[in-house]
Amino acid sequence: MFDRPDSGERAVLVHLTMRSGQEDLLELKELAKSAGTDPVYVVTGTRKRPDSKYFVGTGKLDELKAAVEEYSADVVLFNHPLAPSQERNLEGFLGVRVVDRNGLILDIFAQRAQSFEGKLQVELAQLKHLSTRLVRGWTHLERQKGGIGLRGPGETQLETDRRLLGLRIKQIQQRLDKVDKQRHQGRSKRKKAEIPSVSLVGYTNAGKSTLFNALTGANIYAADQLFATLDPTLRSCQLPNSTEIVLADTVGFIRHLPHELVAAFKSTLQEASEADLLLHVVDSFSEERDEIMLQVNNVLKDIQADKVRQLEVFNKIDLLENIQPHVDRDELGNPIRVWVSAESGAGIDLLNEVLAEIFANTKVKRRCYLRPDQTQIRAKLFTCANIIEEHIDESGANDLIIEIDVRYLGLLKDVKNEEIIA
């Protein structure tokens, strides 16, 4: 067996067209660049079914071998999931590292994870992926030697490694369970306080993080690459009608998100499944817009978030001709789609107004009479309520008409007020 390099820079890509489970070649190139490799050659072909030994046929295998040698490639990236035996056979034939689609995505995730939880989630997914591939490329897995004074517990090195992997997976899972409980407590507190939660979902590189920054004024990392941000970020945001919401930026989706990633990031993706509203961010400039939206909805179904109300946000309209920010509504007049540009800021105010409209049902109108000595209450009302009218009489008392969220009605317990039916 060969010694695997620490990292690969020059990559040969392999993309076969099959009847089912078809991936996108452009997506593979973006994944390869996001992982830090330089794609130097692409091997394409058509097969009805994968070859059991090498995944590709003998002709493509020879072409692949020639490309690796000609371009001095360090790694071969397959746009398909490979069986452990197929990876092992390919590495033995080609003499370079072979990484399948799932392994490539895991590598990108390992680079992007910054938080404690994110690193644990990535490590868990990597270990589960590795547990089926322990024999790949290893040279020390022969059975431990016996003899007088040399007999061990009877385990092979492979069995020892599997046992250690199992223990580490168990430890990580226990830590993630604690994190999951903490997240659940946070969601419970927000629900108890009746603070609506809104999660941004969508295909990776659709502009979710840029939109998140535009809505909240945050400064989280955003770049033109797949999985630019991995760790979930939550920020409080106040809408034009003074309604407070919690906005969550989640990990981006791709076609056929690996099941081990869905399982590992269960606590993170739960922010979407338990949200009050999903902002489905779509790259309106993409030629595959409709197909990508379908893929995202399939992932939402996998994480049981398909029943949550959606508002589509068609982003990047600055790349389209003759498209201005606007709102599409259904036959009942409910907003279903907002066209914006998170990069330029066009349509962000419109999106905020639509969000305020959606969550306006928690608002009530009140007419309040504040004595001159109730200035602290007045200041709080200006912070958490929408002041529609205000009149001050000669004595300094305030006559206000306000729109206030029901959870703040406790501020009016010492105030003379009456409900306004409008």
CSV table of C-alpha atoms in Angstrom, one decimal:
chain,number,residue,atom,x,y,z
A,1,MET,CA,0.0,0.0,0.0
A,2,PHE,CA,1.1,3.6,-0.7
A,3,ASP,CA,1.4,6.3,1.9
A,4,ARG,CA,-1.4,8.8,1.6
A,5,PRO,CA,-0.4,12.5,1.3
A,6,ASP,CA,-1.6,14.9,4.0
A,7,SER,CA,-3.5,17.0,1.5
A,8,GLY,CA,-4.2,17.0,-2.2
A,9,GLU,CA,-3.9,20.1,-4.4
A,10,ARG,CA,-4.1,19.0,-8.0
A,11,ALA,CA,-7.3,17.0,-8.4
A,12,VAL,CA,-8.8,14.8,-11.2
A,13,LEU,CA,-12.6,14.8,-11.1
A,14,VAL,CA,-14.8,11.8,-12.1
A,15,HIS,CA,-18.4,12.3,-13.1
A,16,LEU,CA,-20.5,9.6,-14.6
A,17,THR,CA,-24.1,10.0,-15.9
A,18,MET,CA,-26.4,7.4,-14.6
A,19,ARG,CA,-30.2,6.9,-14.6
A,20,SER,CA,-30.8,7.7,-10.9
A,21,GLY,CA,-29.2,9.8,-8.2
A,22,GLN,CA,-27.6,12.1,-10.8
A,23,GLU,CA,-25.3,14.8,-9.3
A,24,ASP,CA,-24.3,18.0,-11.0
A,25,LEU,CA,-20.8,18.3,-12.5
A,26,LEU,CA,-20.7,22.1,-11.9
A,27,GLU,CA,-21.5,21.4,-8.2
A,28,LEU,CA,-18.6,18.9,-8.1
A,29,LYS,CA,-16.2,21.6,-9.4
A,30,GLU,CA,-17.4,24.1,-6.8
A,31,LEU,CA,-17.0,21.5,-4.1
A,32,ALA,CA,-13.5,20.8,-5.2
A,33,LYS,CA,-12.5,24.5,-5.2
A,34,SER,CA,-14.1,25.0,-1.8
A,35,ALA,CA,-12.0,22.1,-0.5
A,36,GLY,CA,-8.9,24.0,-1.6
A,37,THR,CA,-8.0,21.8,-4.6
A,38,ASP,CA,-7.2,22.7,-8.2
A,39,PRO,CA,-9.3,20.7,-10.7
A,40,VAL,CA,-6.9,19.9,-13.6
A,41,TYR,CA,-8.9,17.3,-15.5
A,42,VAL,CA,-12.4,15.9,-15.6
A,43,VAL,CA,-13.3,12.3,-16.6
A,44,THR,CA,-16.9,12.0,-17.7
A,45,GLY,CA,-18.8,9.0,-19.0
A,46,THR,CA,-22.1,7.1,-19.0
A,47,ARG,CA,-22.9,3.9,-17.3
A,48,LYS,CA,-26.2,2.1,-16.5
A,49,ARG,CA,-24.7,0.8,-13.2
A,50,PRO,CA,-21.4,1.2,-11.3
A,51,ASP,CA,-18.7,-1.4,-11.7
A,52,SER,CA,-18.6,-3.5,-8.5
A,53,LYS,CA,-14.7,-3.4,-8.3
A,54,TYR,CA,-13.7,0.0,-9.5
A,55,PHE,CA,-17.0,1.9,-10.0
A,56,VAL,CA,-15.8,2.9,-13.5
A,57,GLY,CA,-15.2,0.5,-16.4
A,58,THR,CA,-11.8,-0.6,-17.6
A,59,GLY,CA,-11.6,2.0,-20.3
A,60,LYS,CA,-12.3,4.9,-18.0
A,61,LEU,CA,-10.0,3.4,-15.5
A,62,ASP,CA,-7.1,3.6,-18.0
A,63,GLU,CA,-8.1,7.1,-18.9
A,64,LEU,CA,-8.1,8.0,-15.2
A,65,LYS,CA,-4.7,6.5,-14.7
A,66,ALA,CA,-3.2,8.4,-17.6
A,67,ALA,CA,-4.7,11.7,-16.4
A,68,VAL,CA,-3.3,11.2,-12.9
A,69,GLU,CA,0.2,10.6,-14.4
A,70,GLU,CA,0.0,13.3,-17.0
A,71,TYR,CA,-1.2,16.1,-14.6
A,72,SER,CA,0.8,14.7,-11.6
A,73,ALA,CA,-2.5,14.7,-9.6
A,74,ASP,CA,-2.5,14.3,-5.8
A,75,VAL,CA,-6.1,13.2,-5.4
A,76,VAL,CA,-9.0,11.8,-7.4
A,77,LEU,CA,-12.5,13.2,-6.5
A,78,PHE,CA,-15.6,11.1,-7.4
A,79,ASN,CA,-18.9,12.8,-7.7
A,80,HIS,CA,-20.5,9.7,-6.3
A,81,PRO,CA,-20.5,7.7,-3.0
A,82,LEU,CA,-18.1,4.8,-3.2
A,83,ALA,CA,-18.0,1.6,-1.4
A,84,PRO,CA,-15.0,1.1,0.9
A,85,SER,CA,-13.7,-1.8,-1.3
A,86,GLN,CA,-14.0,0.4,-4.4
A,87,GLU,CA,-12.0,3.2,-2.8
A,88,ARG,CA,-9.4,0.7,-1.7
A,89,ASN,CA,-9.2,-0.9,-5.2
A,90,LEU,CA,-9.0,2.5,-6.9
A,91,GLU,CA,-6.2,3.8,-4.6
A,92,GLY,CA,-4.3,0.6,-5.2
A,93,PHE,CA,-4.5,0.9,-9.0
A,94,LEU,CA,-4.0,4.7,-9.3
A,95,GLY,CA,-1.5,5.2,-6.5
A,96,VAL,CA,-3.1,8.4,-5.3
A,97,ARG,CA,-5.7,9.2,-2.7
A,98,VAL,CA,-9.3,8.7,-3.8
A,99,VAL,CA,-12.1,10.6,-2.1
A,100,ASP,CA,-15.8,10.1,-2.8
A,101,ARG,CA,-18.5,12.8,-2.7
A,102,ASN,CA,-19.4,12.3,0.9
A,103,GLY,CA,-15.7,12.3,2.0
A,104,LEU,CA,-15.2,15.6,0.0
A,105,ILE,CA,-18.1,17.3,1.7
A,106,LEU,CA,-16.9,16.1,5.1
A,107,ASP,CA,-13.5,17.6,4.4
A,108,ILE,CA,-15.0,21.0,3.6
A,109,PHE,CA,-17.1,20.8,6.7
A,110,ALA,CA,-14.0,20.1,8.8
A,111,GLN,CA,-12.3,23.2,7.3
A,112,ARG,CA,-15.4,25.4,8.0
A,113,ALA,CA,-16.4,24.4,11.5
A,114,GLN,CA,-15.4,27.0,14.1
A,115,SER,CA,-17.6,26.5,17.1
A,116,PHE,CA,-17.3,23.7,19.7
A,117,GLU,CA,-20.6,22.2,18.6
A,118,GLY,CA,-19.7,22.4,14.9
A,119,LYS,CA,-16.4,20.7,15.4
A,120,LEU,CA,-18.0,17.9,17.4
A,121,GLN,CA,-20.7,17.4,14.7
A,122,VAL,CA,-18.1,17.2,11.9
A,123,GLU,CA,-15.9,14.8,13.9
A,124,LEU,CA,-18.9,12.6,14.6
A,125,ALA,CA,-19.8,12.5,10.9
A,126,GLN,CA,-16.1,11.8,9.9
A,127,LEU,CA,-15.8,9.0,12.4
A,128,LYS,CA,-18.9,7.3,11.2
A,129,HIS,CA,-17.7,7.6,7.7
A,130,LEU,CA,-14.3,6.3,8.6
A,131,SER,CA,-15.6,3.4,10.6
A,132,THR,CA,-16.5,1.5,7.4
A,133,ARG,CA,-13.2,2.4,5.8
A,134,LEU,CA,-10.6,1.5,8.4
A,135,VAL,CA,-8.8,-1.0,6.1
A,136,ARG,CA,-8.3,1.6,3.4
A,137,GLY,CA,-4.7,2.4,2.8
A,138,TRP,CA,-3.5,1.1,6.2
A,139,THR,CA,-0.4,-1.1,6.5
A,140,HIS,CA,-0.4,-2.1,10.1
A,141,LEU,CA,-3.6,-4.1,10.3
A,142,GLU,CA,-2.1,-7.5,10.3
A,143,ARG,CA,-3.0,-9.7,13.2
A,144,GLN,CA,-0.9,-9.1,16.3
A,145,LYS,CA,1.8,-11.7,16.7
A,146,GLY,CA,1.5,-14.5,19.3
A,147,GLY,CA,4.2,-16.5,21.1
A,148,ILE,CA,5.3,-16.9,24.7
A,149,GLY,CA,5.2,-13.5,26.4
A,150,LEU,CA,3.8,-11.9,23.3
A,151,ARG,CA,0.2,-13.0,23.2
A,152,GLY,CA,-2.2,-10.1,23.6
A,153,PRO,CA,-5.9,-10.0,24.3
A,154,GLY,CA,-6.6,-11.7,21.0
A,155,GLU,CA,-7.8,-8.6,19.1
A,156,THR,CA,-6.6,-7.7,15.7
A,157,GLN,CA,-5.4,-4.1,15.2
A,158,LEU,CA,-8.5,-3.5,13.1
A,159,GLU,CA,-10.8,-4.6,15.9
A,160,THR,CA,-8.9,-2.4,18.4
A,161,ASP,CA,-9.3,0.6,16.1
A,162,ARG,CA,-13.0,-0.1,15.7
A,163,ARG,CA,-13.4,-0.4,19.4
A,164,LEU,CA,-11.6,2.9,20.0
A,165,LEU,CA,-13.7,4.6,17.3
A,166,GLY,CA,-16.8,3.3,18.9
A,167,LEU,CA,-15.8,4.8,22.2
A,168,ARG,CA,-15.0,8.2,20.7
A,169,ILE,CA,-18.3,8.2,18.8
A,170,LYS,CA,-20.1,7.5,22.0
A,171,GLN,CA,-18.3,10.3,23.9
A,172,ILE,CA,-19.1,12.8,21.1
A,173,GLN,CA,-22.7,11.8,21.0
A,174,GLN,CA,-23.1,12.3,24.7
A,175,ARG,CA,-21.6,15.8,24.4
A,176,LEU,CA,-23.9,16.6,21.5
A,177,ASP,CA,-26.9,15.4,23.5
A,178,LYS,CA,-26.0,18.0,26.1
A,179,VAL,CA,-25.7,20.7,23.5
A,180,ASP,CA,-29.1,19.6,22.0
A,181,LYS,CA,-30.7,19.9,25.5
A,182,GLN,CA,-29.3,23.5,25.8
A,183,ARG,CA,-30.6,24.4,22.3
A,184,HIS,CA,-34.0,22.9,23.3
A,185,GLN,CA,-34.1,25.0,26.5
A,186,GLY,CA,-33.3,28.1,24.4
A,187,ARG,CA,-36.1,27.4,22.0
A,188,SER,CA,-38.5,26.7,24.9
A,189,LYS,CA,-37.7,30.0,26.5
A,190,ARG,CA,-38.2,31.9,23.2
A,191,LYS,CA,-41.6,30.1,22.7
A,192,LYS,CA,-42.6,30.9,26.3
A,193,ALA,CA,-41.7,34.6,25.7
A,194,GLU,CA,-43.7,34.3,22.4
A,195,ILE,CA,-40.7,35.5,20.3
A,196,PRO,CA,-41.2,34.2,16.8
A,197,SER,CA,-38.2,32.3,15.3
A,198,VAL,CA,-37.3,32.6,11.6
A,199,SER,CA,-34.7,30.2,10.0
A,200,LEU,CA,-32.9,30.9,6.7
A,201,VAL,CA,-32.7,27.8,4.6
A,202,GLY,CA,-31.7,27.2,1.0
A,203,TYR,CA,-29.0,25.9,-1.3
A,204,THR,CA,-25.5,26.6,-0.3
A,205,ASN,CA,-24.1,29.8,-1.9
A,206,ALA,CA,-27.6,31.2,-2.4
A,207,GLY,CA,-26.7,34.2,-0.3
A,208,LYS,CA,-28.2,33.3,3.1
A,209,SER,CA,-25.4,34.7,5.2
A,210,THR,CA,-25.3,37.9,3.2
A,211,LEU,CA,-29.1,38.2,3.7
A,212,PHE,CA,-28.7,37.4,7.4
A,213,ASN,CA,-26.2,40.3,7.7
A,214,ALA,CA,-28.5,42.7,5.8
A,215,LEU,CA,-31.5,41.9,8.0
A,216,THR,CA,-29.7,41.9,11.4
A,217,GLY,CA,-26.7,44.2,10.9
A,218,ALA,CA,-24.4,41.3,11.9
A,219,ASN,CA,-21.1,40.7,10.3
A,220,ILE,CA,-20.9,36.9,9.9
A,221,TYR,CA,-18.5,35.5,7.3
A,222,ALA,CA,-20.0,35.4,3.8
A,223,ALA,CA,-18.1,34.4,0.6
A,224,ASP,CA,-18.8,33.2,-2.9
A,225,GLN,CA,-18.1,29.5,-2.2
A,226,LEU,CA,-20.0,26.4,-1.1
A,227,PHE,CA,-20.5,26.1,2.7
A,228,ALA,CA,-18.8,29.4,3.4
A,229,THR,CA,-20.4,29.3,6.9
A,230,LEU,CA,-21.2,26.1,8.8
A,231,ASP,CA,-21.9,27.0,12.4
A,232,PRO,CA,-25.5,28.2,13.0
A,233,THR,CA,-25.9,31.8,14.1
A,234,LEU,CA,-28.8,33.4,15.9
A,235,ARG,CA,-29.5,37.1,16.2
A,236,SER,CA,-32.4,39.1,17.5
A,237,CYS,CA,-34.1,41.4,14.9
A,238,GLN,CA,-36.7,44.1,15.3
A,239,LEU,CA,-39.2,44.5,12.5
A,240,PRO,CA,-40.8,47.9,11.4
A,241,ASN,CA,-43.8,47.3,13.6
A,242,SER,CA,-41.5,46.8,16.6
A,243,THR,CA,-42.1,43.0,16.6
A,244,GLU,CA,-39.0,41.2,17.8
A,245,ILE,CA,-38.0,38.0,16.1
A,246,VAL,CA,-35.0,35.6,16.3
A,247,LEU,CA,-33.3,35.0,13.0
A,248,ALA,CA,-31.2,31.8,12.5
A,249,ASP,CA,-28.7,31.2,9.7
A,250,THR,CA,-28.4,27.5,9.1
A,251,VAL,CA,-26.0,25.4,7.1
A,252,GLY,CA,-26.6,25.4,3.3
A,253,PHE,CA,-28.1,22.4,1.5
A,254,ILE,CA,-26.8,20.6,-1.5
A,255,ARG,CA,-28.2,17.8,-3.8
A,256,HIS,CA,-28.5,14.5,-1.8
A,257,LEU,CA,-27.1,15.8,1.4
A,258,PRO,CA,-25.2,12.8,2.9
A,259,HIS,CA,-27.3,11.0,5.5
A,260,GLU,CA,-24.5,10.9,8.0
A,261,LEU,CA,-24.4,14.7,7.8
A,262,VAL,CA,-28.1,15.0,8.3
A,263,ALA,CA,-27.8,12.8,11.4
A,264,ALA,CA,-24.8,14.5,12.8
A,265,PHE,CA,-26.3,18.0,12.4
A,266,LYS,CA,-29.6,17.1,13.8
A,267,SER,CA,-29.5,19.6,16.6
A,268,THR,CA,-28.4,22.4,14.2
A,269,LEU,CA,-31.1,21.6,11.6
A,270,GLN,CA,-33.7,21.4,14.3
A,271,GLU,CA,-33.6,25.2,14.3
A,272,ALA,CA,-35.3,24.9,10.9
A,273,SER,CA,-37.8,22.2,11.9
A,274,GLU,CA,-39.0,24.1,15.0
A,275,ALA,CA,-39.1,27.5,13.4
A,276,ASP,CA,-42.3,29.6,13.0
A,277,LEU,CA,-41.2,30.6,9.5
A,278,LEU,CA,-38.7,29.5,7.0
A,279,LEU,CA,-37.1,32.0,4.6
A,280,HIS,CA,-36.2,29.8,1.6
A,281,VAL,CA,-33.4,31.8,0.0
A,282,VAL,CA,-33.1,31.1,-3.7
A,283,ASP,CA,-30.5,32.2,-6.2
A,284,SER,CA,-32.8,33.8,-8.8
A,285,PHE,CA,-29.9,34.1,-11.3
A,286,SER,CA,-29.3,30.3,-11.4
A,287,GLU,CA,-30.4,28.4,-14.5
A,288,GLU,CA,-31.3,25.4,-12.3
A,289,ARG,CA,-33.4,27.5,-9.9
A,290,ASP,CA,-36.5,25.3,-10.0
A,291,GLU,CA,-34.5,22.0,-9.7
A,292,ILE,CA,-32.4,23.4,-6.8
A,293,MET,CA,-35.6,24.5,-4.9
A,294,LEU,CA,-36.9,21.0,-5.3
A,295,GLN,CA,-33.7,19.6,-3.8
A,296,VAL,CA,-33.9,21.9,-0.8
A,297,ASN,CA,-37.5,21.0,-0.2
A,298,ASN,CA,-36.5,17.3,-0.3
A,299,VAL,CA,-33.9,18.0,2.4
A,300,LEU,CA,-36.5,19.9,4.5
A,301,LYS,CA,-38.7,16.8,4.2
A,302,ASP,CA,-35.8,14.6,5.5
A,303,ILE,CA,-35.4,16.8,8.6
A,304,GLN,CA,-39.2,17.0,9.1
A,305,ALA,CA,-39.4,20.8,8.4
A,306,ASP,CA,-41.6,20.5,5.3
A,307,LYS,CA,-44.7,21.5,7.3
A,308,VAL,CA,-43.3,24.8,8.5
A,309,ARG,CA,-44.6,27.9,6.6
A,310,GLN,CA,-42.2,29.1,3.9
A,311,LEU,CA,-41.6,32.5,2.5
A,312,GLU,CA,-39.5,32.3,-0.7
A,313,VAL,CA,-36.8,35.0,-1.0
A,314,PHE,CA,-35.5,35.3,-4.6
A,315,ASN,CA,-32.0,36.8,-4.1
A,316,LYS,CA,-29.4,38.3,-6.4
A,317,ILE,CA,-31.9,40.2,-8.6
A,318,ASP,CA,-29.1,42.7,-9.2
A,319,LEU,CA,-27.8,40.1,-11.7
A,320,LEU,CA,-31.1,40.0,-13.6
A,321,GLU,CA,-32.3,42.5,-16.2
A,322,ASN,CA,-35.4,44.6,-15.6
A,323,ILE,CA,-36.3,43.0,-12.3
A,324,GLN,CA,-37.1,45.4,-9.4
A,325,PRO,CA,-37.8,44.4,-5.8
A,326,HIS,CA,-41.4,43.3,-5.4
A,327,VAL,CA,-43.7,40.9,-3.6
A,328,ASP,CA,-45.6,38.0,-5.2
A,329,ARG,CA,-48.9,37.0,-3.4
A,330,ASP,CA,-51.3,34.1,-3.7
A,331,GLU,CA,-55.0,34.3,-4.6
A,332,LEU,CA,-55.9,35.3,-1.0
A,333,GLY,CA,-53.4,38.1,-0.9
A,334,ASN,CA,-50.8,36.4,1.3
A,335,PRO,CA,-47.2,37.0,0.6
A,336,ILE,CA,-45.4,33.9,-0.9
A,337,ARG,CA,-42.3,35.4,-2.5
A,338,VAL,CA,-40.1,38.5,-2.2
A,339,TRP,CA,-37.5,39.5,-4.8
A,340,VAL,CA,-34.4,41.2,-3.3
A,341,SER,CA,-30.7,41.7,-3.6
A,342,ALA,CA,-28.9,41.1,-0.3
A,343,GLU,CA,-25.6,42.3,-1.8
A,344,SER,CA,-26.9,45.8,-2.8
A,345,GLY,CA,-29.7,46.0,-0.2
A,346,ALA,CA,-32.5,46.4,-2.7
A,347,GLY,CA,-35.7,45.0,-1.4
A,348,ILE,CA,-34.5,44.5,2.2
A,349,ASP,CA,-37.0,47.1,3.5
A,350,LEU,CA,-39.7,45.3,1.5
A,351,LEU,CA,-38.8,42.0,3.1
A,352,ASN,CA,-38.9,43.5,6.6
A,353,GLU,CA,-42.4,44.9,5.9
A,354,VAL,CA,-43.6,41.4,4.7
A,355,LEU,CA,-42.2,39.8,7.8
A,356,ALA,CA,-43.9,42.4,9.9
A,357,GLU,CA,-47.2,41.6,8.0
A,358,ILE,CA,-46.8,37.9,8.7
A,359,PHE,CA,-46.2,38.4,12.4
A,360,ALA,CA,-48.7,41.2,12.8
A,361,ASN,CA,-51.3,38.9,14.3
A,362,THR,CA,-49.7,39.2,17.7
A,363,LYS,CA,-50.3,42.9,17.8
A,364,VAL,CA,-53.2,44.8,19.4
A,365,LYS,CA,-54.0,48.5,19.4
A,366,ARG,CA,-54.4,50.4,22.7
A,367,ARG,CA,-55.2,54.0,23.6
A,368,CYS,CA,-53.1,54.9,26.7
A,369,TYR,CA,-53.3,57.8,29.1
A,370,LEU,CA,-49.9,58.5,30.9
A,371,ARG,CA,-49.6,60.8,33.8
A,372,PRO,CA,-46.7,63.3,33.8
A,373,ASP,CA,-44.9,61.1,36.3
A,374,GLN,CA,-45.0,57.9,34.0
A,375,THR,CA,-42.2,58.9,31.8
A,376,GLN,CA,-40.3,55.6,32.3
A,377,ILE,CA,-43.3,53.7,30.9
A,378,ARG,CA,-43.5,56.1,27.9
A,379,ALA,CA,-39.8,55.4,27.2
A,380,LYS,CA,-40.3,51.7,27.3
A,381,LEU,CA,-43.3,52.0,25.0
A,382,PHE,CA,-41.2,53.8,22.5
A,383,THR,CA,-38.8,50.9,22.6
A,384,CYS,CA,-41.1,47.9,22.3
A,385,ALA,CA,-44.3,49.4,20.7
A,386,ASN,CA,-45.3,51.2,17.5
A,387,ILE,CA,-46.4,54.7,18.4
A,388,ILE,CA,-49.2,55.7,16.0
A,389,GLU,CA,-50.3,59.0,17.6
A,390,GLU,CA,-49.3,61.1,20.6
A,391,HIS,CA,-50.8,64.2,22.1
A,392,ILE,CA,-49.6,66.1,25.2
A,393,ASP,CA,-52.1,68.2,27.2
A,394,GLU,CA,-51.4,71.3,29.2
A,395,SER,CA,-50.7,69.3,32.3
A,396,GLY,CA,-48.0,67.2,30.6
A,397,ALA,CA,-50.0,64.0,30.4
A,398,ASN,CA,-49.7,61.9,27.3
A,399,ASP,CA,-52.5,60.6,25.2
A,400,LEU,CA,-51.1,57.8,22.9
A,401,ILE,CA,-52.5,55.4,20.4
A,402,ILE,CA,-50.1,52.5,20.1
A,403,GLU,CA,-49.7,49.1,18.5
A,404,ILE,CA,-48.1,46.7,20.9
A,405,ASP,CA,-47.3,43.0,21.0
A,406,VAL,CA,-49.5,41.0,23.4
A,407,ARG,CA,-46.4,39.9,25.4
A,408,TYR,CA,-45.7,43.5,26.4
A,409,LEU,CA,-49.2,44.3,27.7
A,410,GLY,CA,-47.8,44.0,31.2
A,411,LEU,CA,-46.3,47.4,30.8
A,412,LEU,CA,-49.8,48.9,30.8
A,413,LYS,CA,-51.0,47.4,34.1
A,414,ASP,CA,-50.5,50.7,35.9
A,415,VAL,CA,-51.8,52.8,32.9
A,416,LYS,CA,-55.3,53.8,32.1
A,417,ASN,CA,-55.9,52.2,28.7
A,418,GLU,CA,-58.6,50.9,26.4
A,419,GLU,CA,-58.5,48.7,23.4
A,420,ILE,CA,-59.1,50.2,20.0
A,421,ILE,CA,-61.0,48.0,17.5
A,422,ALA,CA,-59.7,48.8,14.0
